[in-house]
PDB file of C-alpha atoms and ligand atoms in Angstrom:
ATOM      1  CA  UNK A   1       2.566   7.684  26.930  1.00 98.00           C
ATOM      2  CA  UNK A   2       4.621   4.682  25.799  1.00 98.00           C
ATOM      3  CA  UNK A   3       4.234   3.351  22.258  1.00 98.00           C
ATOM      4  CA  UNK A   4       5.906   0.101  21.251  1.00 99.00           C
ATOM      5  CA  UNK A   5       6.843  -0.069  17.569  1.00 98.00           C
ATOM      6  CA  UNK A   6       7.342  -3.706  16.634  1.00 98.00           C
ATOM      7  CA  UNK A   7       9.441  -4.725  13.645  1.00 98.00           C
ATOM      8  CA  UNK A   8       8.142  -8.260  12.969  1.00 98.00           C
ATOM      9  CA  UNK A   9      11.343  -9.356  11.245  1.00 98.00           C
ATOM     10  CA  UNK A  10      14.420  -9.973  13.385  1.00 98.00           C
ATOM     11  CA  UNK A  11      16.823  -7.581  11.577  1.00 98.00           C
ATOM     12  CA  UNK A  12      17.988  -5.222  14.315  1.00 98.00           C
ATOM     13  CA  UNK A  13      19.340  -2.627  11.857  1.00 96.00           C
ATOM     14  CA  UNK A  14      15.863  -2.262  10.330  1.00 97.00           C
ATOM     15  CA  UNK A  15      14.364  -1.993  13.820  1.00 98.00           C
ATOM     16  CA  UNK A  16      16.793   0.855  14.499  1.00 97.00           C
ATOM     17  CA  UNK A  17      15.751   2.630  11.271  1.00 96.00           C
ATOM     18  CA  UNK A  18      12.099   2.187  12.192  1.00 98.00           C
ATOM     19  CA  UNK A  19      12.642   3.387  15.765  1.00 98.00           C
ATOM     20  CA  UNK A  20      14.544   6.482  14.617  1.00 98.00           C
ATOM     21  CA  UNK A  21      11.738   7.438  12.211  1.00 98.00           C
ATOM     22  CA  UNK A  22       9.145   6.921  14.930  1.00 98.00           C
ATOM     23  CA  UNK A  23      11.062   9.082  17.418  1.00 98.00           C
ATOM     24  CA  UNK A  24      11.380  11.895  14.852  1.00 98.00           C
ATOM     25  CA  UNK A  25       7.608  12.430  14.870  1.00 98.00           C
ATOM     26  CA  UNK A  26       6.720  11.369  18.416  1.00 98.00           C
ATOM     27  CA  UNK A  27       5.185  14.089  20.574  1.00 98.00           C
ATOM     28  CA  UNK A  28       7.216  15.375  23.578  1.00 97.00           C
ATOM     29  CA  UNK A  29       5.217  13.228  25.997  1.00 96.00           C
ATOM     30  CA  UNK A  30       5.597  10.035  23.981  1.00 98.00           C
ATOM     31  CA  UNK A  31       8.261   7.426  24.611  1.00 98.00           C
ATOM     32  CA  UNK A  32       8.965   5.141  21.642  1.00 98.00           C
ATOM     33  CA  UNK A  33      10.163   1.613  22.343  1.00 98.00           C
ATOM     34  CA  UNK A  34      11.291  -0.082  19.119  1.00 98.00           C
ATOM     35  CA  UNK A  35      11.570  -3.851  19.347  1.00 98.00           C
ATOM     36  CA  UNK A  36      11.759  -6.983  17.217  1.00 98.00           C
ATOM     37  CA  UNK A  37      11.229 -10.617  18.161  1.00 98.00           C
ATOM     38  CA  UNK A  38      14.245 -12.838  18.828  1.00 97.00           C
ATOM     39  CA  UNK A  39      12.605 -15.574  16.735  1.00 97.00           C
ATOM     40  CA  UNK A  40      11.373 -15.348  13.157  1.00 98.00           C
ATOM     41  CA  UNK A  41      12.521 -14.479   9.620  1.00 98.00           C
ATOM     42  CA  UNK A  42      15.204 -11.863   8.922  1.00 98.00           C
ATOM     43  CA  UNK A  43      12.789 -10.329   6.436  1.00 98.00           C
ATOM     44  CA  UNK A  44       9.156 -10.871   5.505  1.00 98.00           C
ATOM     45  CA  UNK A  45       8.608 -11.421   1.776  1.00 97.00           C
ATOM     46  CA  UNK A  46       5.491 -13.514   1.428  1.00 97.00           C
ATOM     47  CA  UNK A  47       2.759 -15.466   3.205  1.00 98.00           C
ATOM     48  CA  UNK A  48       5.105 -18.067   4.722  1.00 98.00           C
ATOM     49  CA  UNK A  49       7.389 -15.414   6.236  1.00 98.00           C
ATOM     50  CA  UNK A  50       4.373 -13.527   7.555  1.00 98.00           C
ATOM     51  CA  UNK A  51       2.966 -16.638   9.219  1.00 98.00           C
ATOM     52  CA  UNK A  52       6.306 -17.353  10.857  1.00 98.00           C
ATOM     53  CA  UNK A  53       6.503 -13.764  12.160  1.00 98.00           C
ATOM     54  CA  UNK A  54       3.123 -13.708  13.926  1.00 98.00           C
ATOM     55  CA  UNK A  55       4.150 -15.647  17.056  1.00 98.00           C
ATOM     56  CA  UNK A  56       7.028 -13.237  17.572  1.00 98.00           C
ATOM     57  CA  UNK A  57       4.711 -10.261  17.159  1.00 98.00           C
ATOM     58  CA  UNK A  58       2.294 -11.692  19.722  1.00 98.00           C
ATOM     59  CA  UNK A  59       5.167 -12.374  22.119  1.00 97.00           C
ATOM     60  CA  UNK A  60       6.224  -8.732  21.817  1.00 98.00           C
ATOM     61  CA  UNK A  61       2.659  -7.630  22.548  1.00 98.00           C
ATOM     62  CA  UNK A  62       2.537  -9.964  25.547  1.00 96.00           C
ATOM     63  CA  UNK A  63       5.727  -8.388  26.905  1.00 97.00           C
ATOM     64  CA  UNK A  64       4.421  -4.894  26.217  1.00 98.00           C
ATOM     65  CA  UNK A  65       1.215  -5.587  28.109  1.00 97.00           C
ATOM     66  CA  UNK A  66       3.234  -6.753  31.103  1.00 97.00           C
ATOM     67  CA  UNK A  67       4.976  -3.361  31.326  1.00 97.00           C
ATOM     68  CA  UNK A  68       2.000  -1.132  30.612  1.00 97.00           C
ATOM     69  CA  UNK A  69       2.599  -0.094  26.996  1.00 98.00           C
ATOM     70  CA  UNK A  70      -0.170   2.303  25.940  1.00 98.00           C
ATOM     71  CA  UNK A  71      -0.325   1.386  22.231  1.00 98.00           C
ATOM     72  CA  UNK A  72       1.423  -0.495  19.461  1.00 99.00           C
ATOM     73  CA  UNK A  73       2.481  -0.116  15.835  1.00 99.00           C
ATOM     74  CA  UNK A  74       3.137  -3.300  13.831  1.00 99.00           C
ATOM     75  CA  UNK A  75       5.865  -2.103  11.483  1.00 98.00           C
ATOM     76  CA  UNK A  76       5.638  -4.538   8.571  1.00 98.00           C
ATOM     77  CA  UNK A  77       3.570  -3.703   5.501  1.00 98.00           C
ATOM     78  CA  UNK A  78       1.689  -6.973   5.656  1.00 97.00           C
ATOM     79  CA  UNK A  79       0.330  -5.951   9.088  1.00 98.00           C
ATOM     80  CA  UNK A  80       1.077  -9.497  10.319  1.00 98.00           C
ATOM     81  CA  UNK A  81      -0.875 -10.633  13.370  1.00 98.00           C
ATOM     82  CA  UNK A  82      -2.754  -7.340  13.599  1.00 98.00           C
ATOM     83  CA  UNK A  83      -6.115  -8.759  14.637  1.00 98.00           C
ATOM     84  CA  UNK A  84      -4.637 -11.341  17.016  1.00 98.00           C
ATOM     85  CA  UNK A  85      -2.547  -8.555  18.557  1.00 98.00           C
ATOM     86  CA  UNK A  86      -5.726  -6.550  19.111  1.00 98.00           C
ATOM     87  CA  UNK A  87      -7.172  -9.433  21.127  1.00 98.00           C
ATOM     88  CA  UNK A  88      -4.118  -9.358  23.404  1.00 97.00           C
ATOM     89  CA  UNK A  89      -3.776  -5.589  23.769  1.00 98.00           C
ATOM     90  CA  UNK A  90      -5.670  -3.204  26.048  1.00 98.00           C
ATOM     91  CA  UNK A  91      -4.573  -0.153  24.039  1.00 98.00           C
ATOM     92  CA  UNK A  92      -4.777   0.504  20.296  1.00 98.00           C
ATOM     93  CA  UNK A  93      -2.782  -1.576  17.797  1.00 99.00           C
ATOM     94  CA  UNK A  94      -2.210  -0.111  14.333  1.00 98.00           C
ATOM     95  CA  UNK A  95      -0.535  -1.713  11.333  1.00 98.00           C
ATOM     96  CA  UNK A  96       1.652   0.414   9.059  1.00 98.00           C
ATOM     97  CA  UNK A  97      -0.210  -0.554   5.901  1.00 98.00           C
ATOM     98  CA  UNK A  98      -3.523   0.368   7.494  1.00 98.00           C
ATOM     99  CA  UNK A  99      -2.136   3.622   8.887  1.00 98.00           C
ATOM    100  CA  UNK A 100      -0.471   4.705   5.648  1.00 98.00           C
ATOM    101  CA  UNK A 101      -3.522   3.962   3.509  1.00 98.00           C
ATOM    102  CA  UNK A 102      -5.878   5.812   5.840  1.00 98.00           C
ATOM    103  CA  UNK A 103      -3.519   8.789   6.027  1.00 98.00           C
ATOM    104  CA  UNK A 104      -3.251   8.856   2.220  1.00 98.00           C
ATOM    105  CA  UNK A 105      -7.036   8.645   1.845  1.00 98.00           C
ATOM    106  CA  UNK A 106      -7.409  11.815   3.933  1.00 98.00           C
ATOM    107  CA  UNK A 107      -5.134  13.935   1.723  1.00 98.00           C
ATOM    108  CA  UNK A 108      -5.500  12.530  -1.798  1.00 98.00           C
ATOM    109  CA  UNK A 109      -8.216  10.985  -3.951  1.00 98.00           C
ATOM    110  CA  UNK A 110      -5.887   8.339  -5.336  1.00 98.00           C
ATOM    111  CA  UNK A 111      -2.662   6.884  -3.983  1.00 98.00           C
ATOM    112  CA  UNK A 112      -0.243   4.271  -5.255  1.00 98.00           C
ATOM    113  CA  UNK A 113       1.661   1.794  -3.133  1.00 98.00           C
ATOM    114  CA  UNK A 114       5.350   1.305  -3.947  1.00 98.00           C
ATOM    115  CA  UNK A 115       6.689  -1.856  -2.362  1.00 97.00           C
ATOM    116  CA  UNK A 116       9.579  -4.347  -2.554  1.00 96.00           C
ATOM    117  CA  UNK A 117       9.329  -7.749  -4.277  1.00 95.00           C
ATOM    118  CA  UNK A 118       6.640  -8.192  -6.952  1.00 96.00           C
ATOM    119  CA  UNK A 119       5.414 -11.320  -5.185  1.00 96.00           C
ATOM    120  CA  UNK A 120       4.237  -9.197  -2.228  1.00 96.00           C
ATOM    121  CA  UNK A 121       1.882  -7.162  -4.432  1.00 97.00           C
ATOM    122  CA  UNK A 122      -0.943  -9.652  -3.865  1.00 97.00           C
ATOM    123  CA  UNK A 123      -0.552  -9.273  -0.103  1.00 97.00           C
ATOM    124  CA  UNK A 124      -0.814  -5.505  -0.517  1.00 98.00           C
ATOM    125  CA  UNK A 125      -3.879  -5.960  -2.755  1.00 98.00           C
ATOM    126  CA  UNK A 126      -5.536  -8.109  -0.090  1.00 98.00           C
ATOM    127  CA  UNK A 127      -4.894  -5.343   2.454  1.00 98.00           C
ATOM    128  CA  UNK A 128      -6.324  -2.678   0.117  1.00 98.00           C
ATOM    129  CA  UNK A 129      -9.475  -4.787  -0.117  1.00 98.00           C
ATOM    130  CA  UNK A 130      -9.551  -5.601   3.591  1.00 98.00           C
ATOM    131  CA  UNK A 131      -9.278  -1.918   4.512  1.00 98.00           C
ATOM    132  CA  UNK A 132     -11.882  -0.819   1.961  1.00 98.00           C
ATOM    133  CA  UNK A 133      -9.400   1.248   0.002  1.00 98.00           C
ATOM    134  CA  UNK A 134     -10.119   0.007  -3.533  1.00 98.00           C
ATOM    135  CA  UNK A 135     -11.673   3.358  -4.470  1.00 97.00           C
ATOM    136  CA  UNK A 136      -8.488   5.199  -3.448  1.00 97.00           C
ATOM    137  CA  UNK A 137      -5.725   2.845  -4.544  1.00 98.00           C
ATOM    138  CA  UNK A 138      -4.644   3.735  -8.090  1.00 98.00           C
ATOM    139  CA  UNK A 139      -1.975   1.029  -8.327  1.00 98.00           C
ATOM    140  CA  UNK A 140       0.484  -1.173  -6.527  1.00 98.00           C
ATOM    141  CA  UNK A 141       4.008  -1.068  -7.927  1.00 98.00           C
ATOM    142  CA  UNK A 142       7.000  -3.191  -6.965  1.00 97.00           C
ATOM    143  CA  UNK A 143      10.681  -2.258  -7.217  1.00 95.00           C
ATOM    144  CA  UNK A 144      11.728  -5.909  -6.991  1.00 92.00           C
ATOM    145  CA  UNK A 145      14.088  -4.912  -4.224  1.00 93.00           C
ATOM    146  CA  UNK A 146      14.569  -7.505  -1.526  1.00 94.00           C
ATOM    147  CA  UNK A 147      13.552  -6.112   1.860  1.00 94.00           C
ATOM    148  CA  UNK A 148      17.127  -6.226   3.147  1.00 95.00           C
ATOM    149  CA  UNK A 149      18.347  -4.326   0.053  1.00 94.00           C
ATOM    150  CA  UNK A 150      16.871  -1.337   1.878  1.00 92.00           C
ATOM    151  CA  UNK A 151      19.680  -1.657   4.406  1.00 88.00           C
ATOM    152  CA  UNK A 152      22.254  -0.986   1.639  1.00 84.00           C
ATOM    153  CA  UNK A 153      23.489   2.565   2.118  1.00 75.00           C
ATOM    154  CA  UNK A 154      24.557   2.945  -1.521  1.00 76.00           C
ATOM    155  CA  UNK A 155      21.374   4.771  -2.444  1.00 85.00           C
ATOM    156  CA  UNK A 156      20.505   2.216  -5.151  1.00 90.00           C
ATOM    157  CA  UNK A 157      17.326   1.212  -3.338  1.00 93.00           C
ATOM    158  CA  UNK A 158      16.248   4.807  -2.965  1.00 93.00           C
ATOM    159  CA  UNK A 159      16.791   5.435  -6.696  1.00 94.00           C
ATOM    160  CA  UNK A 160      14.704   2.391  -7.594  1.00 95.00           C
ATOM    161  CA  UNK A 161      11.886   3.469  -5.283  1.00 97.00           C
ATOM    162  CA  UNK A 162      11.990   7.020  -6.664  1.00 97.00           C
ATOM    163  CA  UNK A 163      11.710   5.677 -10.213  1.00 97.00           C
ATOM    164  CA  UNK A 164       8.608   3.612  -9.402  1.00 97.00           C
ATOM    165  CA  UNK A 165       7.076   6.591  -7.595  1.00 98.00           C
ATOM    166  CA  UNK A 166       7.552   8.742 -10.672  1.00 98.00           C
ATOM    167  CA  UNK A 167       5.881   6.101 -12.863  1.00 98.00           C
ATOM    168  CA  UNK A 168       2.953   5.877 -10.434  1.00 98.00           C
ATOM    169  CA  UNK A 169       2.468   9.651 -10.622  1.00 98.00           C
ATOM    170  CA  UNK A 170       2.858   9.806 -14.402  1.00 98.00           C
ATOM    171  CA  UNK A 171       1.140   6.621 -15.569  1.00 98.00           C
ATOM    172  CA  UNK A 172      -1.279   5.694 -12.773  1.00 98.00           C
ATOM    173  CA  UNK A 173      -2.544   9.191 -11.957  1.00 97.00           C
ATOM    174  CA  UNK A 174      -1.541   8.774  -8.306  1.00 98.00           C
ATOM    175  CA  UNK A 175      -1.726  11.917  -6.183  1.00 98.00           C
ATOM    176  CA  UNK A 176       0.189  10.480  -3.211  1.00 98.00           C
ATOM    177  CA  UNK A 177       2.517   7.555  -2.565  1.00 98.00           C
ATOM    178  CA  UNK A 178       2.323   4.952   0.192  1.00 98.00           C
ATOM    179  CA  UNK A 179       5.667   3.319   0.970  1.00 98.00           C
ATOM    180  CA  UNK A 180       5.167  -0.435   1.137  1.00 98.00           C
ATOM    181  CA  UNK A 181       7.806  -1.442   3.660  1.00 96.00           C
ATOM    182  CA  UNK A 182       8.721  -0.571   7.214  1.00 96.00           C
ATOM    183  CA  UNK A 183      12.334  -0.397   6.093  1.00 95.00           C
ATOM    184  CA  UNK A 184      11.472   2.596   3.900  1.00 96.00           C
ATOM    185  CA  UNK A 185      10.505   4.679   6.942  1.00 96.00           C
ATOM    186  CA  UNK A 186      13.566   6.939   6.586  1.00 95.00           C
ATOM    187  CA  UNK A 187      12.841   7.801   2.930  1.00 96.00           C
ATOM    188  CA  UNK A 188       9.453   9.539   3.107  1.00 97.00           C
ATOM    189  CA  UNK A 189      10.666  13.096   3.759  1.00 96.00           C
ATOM    190  CA  UNK A 190      13.289  13.068   0.993  1.00 96.00           C
ATOM    191  CA  UNK A 191      10.924  11.463  -1.510  1.00 97.00           C
ATOM    192  CA  UNK A 192       8.191  13.985  -0.692  1.00 98.00           C
ATOM    193  CA  UNK A 193      10.683  16.746  -1.449  1.00 98.00           C
ATOM    194  CA  UNK A 194      11.927  15.110  -4.662  1.00 97.00           C
ATOM    195  CA  UNK A 195       8.465  14.306  -6.024  1.00 98.00           C
ATOM    196  CA  UNK A 196       6.462  17.278  -4.834  1.00 98.00           C
ATOM    197  CA  UNK A 197       3.603  15.046  -3.635  1.00 98.00           C
ATOM    198  CA  UNK A 198       2.895  13.491  -0.230  1.00 98.00           C
ATOM    199  CA  UNK A 199       4.895  10.287   0.303  1.00 98.00           C
ATOM    200  CA  UNK A 200       3.549   8.471   3.334  1.00 98.00           C
ATOM    201  CA  UNK A 201       5.397   6.030   5.545  1.00 98.00           C
ATOM    202  CA  UNK A 202       3.218   3.857   7.750  1.00 98.00           C
ATOM    203  CA  UNK A 203       5.591   3.826  10.715  1.00 98.00           C
ATOM    204  CA  UNK A 204       5.305   7.561  11.343  1.00 98.00           C
ATOM    205  CA  UNK A 205       1.633   7.632  10.380  1.00 98.00           C
ATOM    206  CA  UNK A 206       1.018   4.743  12.745  1.00 98.00           C
ATOM    207  CA  UNK A 207       2.749   6.484  15.640  1.00 98.00           C
ATOM    208  CA  UNK A 208       0.581   9.573  15.212  1.00 98.00           C
ATOM    209  CA  UNK A 209      -2.616   7.535  14.906  1.00 98.00           C
ATOM    210  CA  UNK A 210      -1.790   5.643  18.110  1.00 98.00           C
ATOM    211  CA  UNK A 211      -0.921   8.901  19.889  1.00 98.00           C
ATOM    212  CA  UNK A 212      -4.268  10.367  18.830  1.00 98.00           C
ATOM    213  CA  UNK A 213      -6.251   7.302  19.907  1.00 98.00           C
ATOM    214  CA  UNK A 214      -4.540   7.122  23.304  1.00 98.00           C
ATOM    215  CA  UNK A 215      -5.005  10.877  23.797  1.00 98.00           C
ATOM    216  CA  UNK A 216      -8.730  10.384  23.095  1.00 98.00           C
ATOM    217  CA  UNK A 217      -8.825   7.667  25.731  1.00 98.00           C
ATOM    218  CA  UNK A 218      -9.540   5.029  23.068  1.00 98.00           C
ATOM    219  CA  UNK A 219      -8.183   1.513  23.458  1.00 98.00           C
ATOM    220  CA  UNK A 220      -9.067  -1.687  21.622  1.00 98.00           C
ATOM    221  CA  UNK A 221     -12.701  -2.646  22.238  1.00 98.00           C
ATOM    222  CA  UNK A 222     -12.750  -5.803  24.350  1.00 98.00           C
ATOM    223  CA  UNK A 223     -16.305  -6.730  23.364  1.00 97.00           C
ATOM    224  CA  UNK A 224     -16.740  -9.631  20.899  1.00 97.00           C
ATOM    225  CA  UNK A 225     -14.194  -9.643  18.024  1.00 98.00           C
ATOM    226  CA  UNK A 226     -11.185  -8.232  19.916  1.00 98.00           C
ATOM    227  CA  UNK A 227     -12.141  -9.535  23.373  1.00 97.00           C
ATOM    228  CA  UNK A 228      -9.191 -11.069  25.270  1.00 97.00           C
ATOM    229  CA  UNK A 229      -8.396 -14.588  23.985  1.00 96.00           C
ATOM    230  CA  UNK A 230     -10.462 -17.474  25.352  1.00 95.00           C
ATOM    231  CA  UNK A 231      -8.524 -18.986  28.305  1.00 94.00           C
ATOM    232  CA  UNK A 232      -6.977 -22.338  27.334  1.00 95.00           C
ATOM    233  CA  UNK A 233      -3.752 -24.290  27.617  1.00 95.00           C
ATOM    234  CA  UNK A 234      -1.270 -24.316  24.731  1.00 95.00           C
ATOM    235  CA  UNK A 235       1.295 -27.082  24.246  1.00 95.00           C
ATOM    236  CA  UNK A 236       4.744 -27.677  22.861  1.00 95.00           C
ATOM    237  CA  UNK A 237       6.821 -24.624  21.930  1.00 93.00           C
ATOM    238  CA  UNK A 238       3.762 -22.428  22.535  1.00 94.00           C
ATOM    239  CA  UNK A 239       3.088 -23.612  26.099  1.00 94.00           C
ATOM    240  CA  UNK A 240       4.029 -20.179  27.463  1.00 90.00           C
ATOM    241  CA  UNK A 241       1.138 -18.710  25.445  1.00 93.00           C
ATOM    242  CA  UNK A 242      -1.386 -20.576  27.632  1.00 92.00           C
ATOM    243  CA  UNK A 243      -3.860 -18.055  29.002  1.00 87.00           C
ATOM    244  CA  UNK A 244      -6.111 -17.607  31.963  1.00 72.00           C
ATOM    245  CA  UNK A 245      -4.784 -20.583  33.874  1.00 56.00           C
TER     246      UNK A 245
HETATM  247  C1  5HY B   1       8.099  -5.030   5.773  1.00 86.65           C
HETATM  248  N1  5HY B   1       8.645  -7.084   4.951  1.00 86.65           N
HETATM  249  O1  5HY B   1       7.559  -3.912   5.936  1.00 86.65           O
HETATM  250  C2  5HY B   1       7.673  -6.006   4.721  1.00 86.65           C
HETATM  251  C3  5HY B   1       7.713  -5.408   3.369  1.00 86.65           C
HETATM  252  C4  5HY B   1       7.166  -6.333   2.342  1.00 86.65           C
HETATM  253  O2  5HY B   1      10.327  -7.522   6.461  1.00 86.65           O
HETATM  254  N2  5HY B   1       9.090  -5.574   6.500  1.00 86.65           N
HETATM  255  C5  5HY B   1       9.437  -6.793   5.998  1.00 86.65           C
HETATM  256  O3  5HY B   1       7.728  -6.319   1.261  1.00 86.65           O
HETATM  257  O4  5HY B   1       6.173  -7.012   2.610  1.00 86.65           O
END
């Protein structure tokens, strides 16, 4: 099977990190294609950035559908464009926040999310609510790292994330950690070892969820909510998104 892992920001180095993490866990029969849009923000750190990223995500899905991709992971913790992507896709589409939270809920009673900028905590809270995870989410902590700080190889970002994880375990009674950024995908194994509790990255969790769904013969339901988009013309810069004409 072919799984496309989409980094919604346009930072190729982060896409490479995400793709490498995805390939580490992919099953022998799974091909991982890691992509990012050519248009959009270099990082996604709030509602405005997320909105700008959605068209690029949908364009990546459109291209994936044209070449028979079996399933998709949207590798940004805001899960931008997830529901719209499901309308476009035949196969399953999973967001990394959704995947990580569901994985955590299967192995721990309470998990904490450790993310980047404090301002993105509300977005994470909205997702916790949207996914029905209030009963499991002990806390949402921010490191106040910028997303692209994760690309700094100095280890400073990792130290900051580790510190917040320790506080979540000690003060918030968390039993597992959900990493709140696609750019943290390469840290989960080390942090699990350092902390002695499960640290879950949504990229790798998302790949395994999509593999399982495809292996079960399950694609996105095309009845009602996620039916293919209503055919209609689009204008201006979005003219190429016209459908069914
Ligand atoms: C992400 N932003 O996973 C989110 C993280 C965040 O560019 N990739 C981004 O802080 O929302």
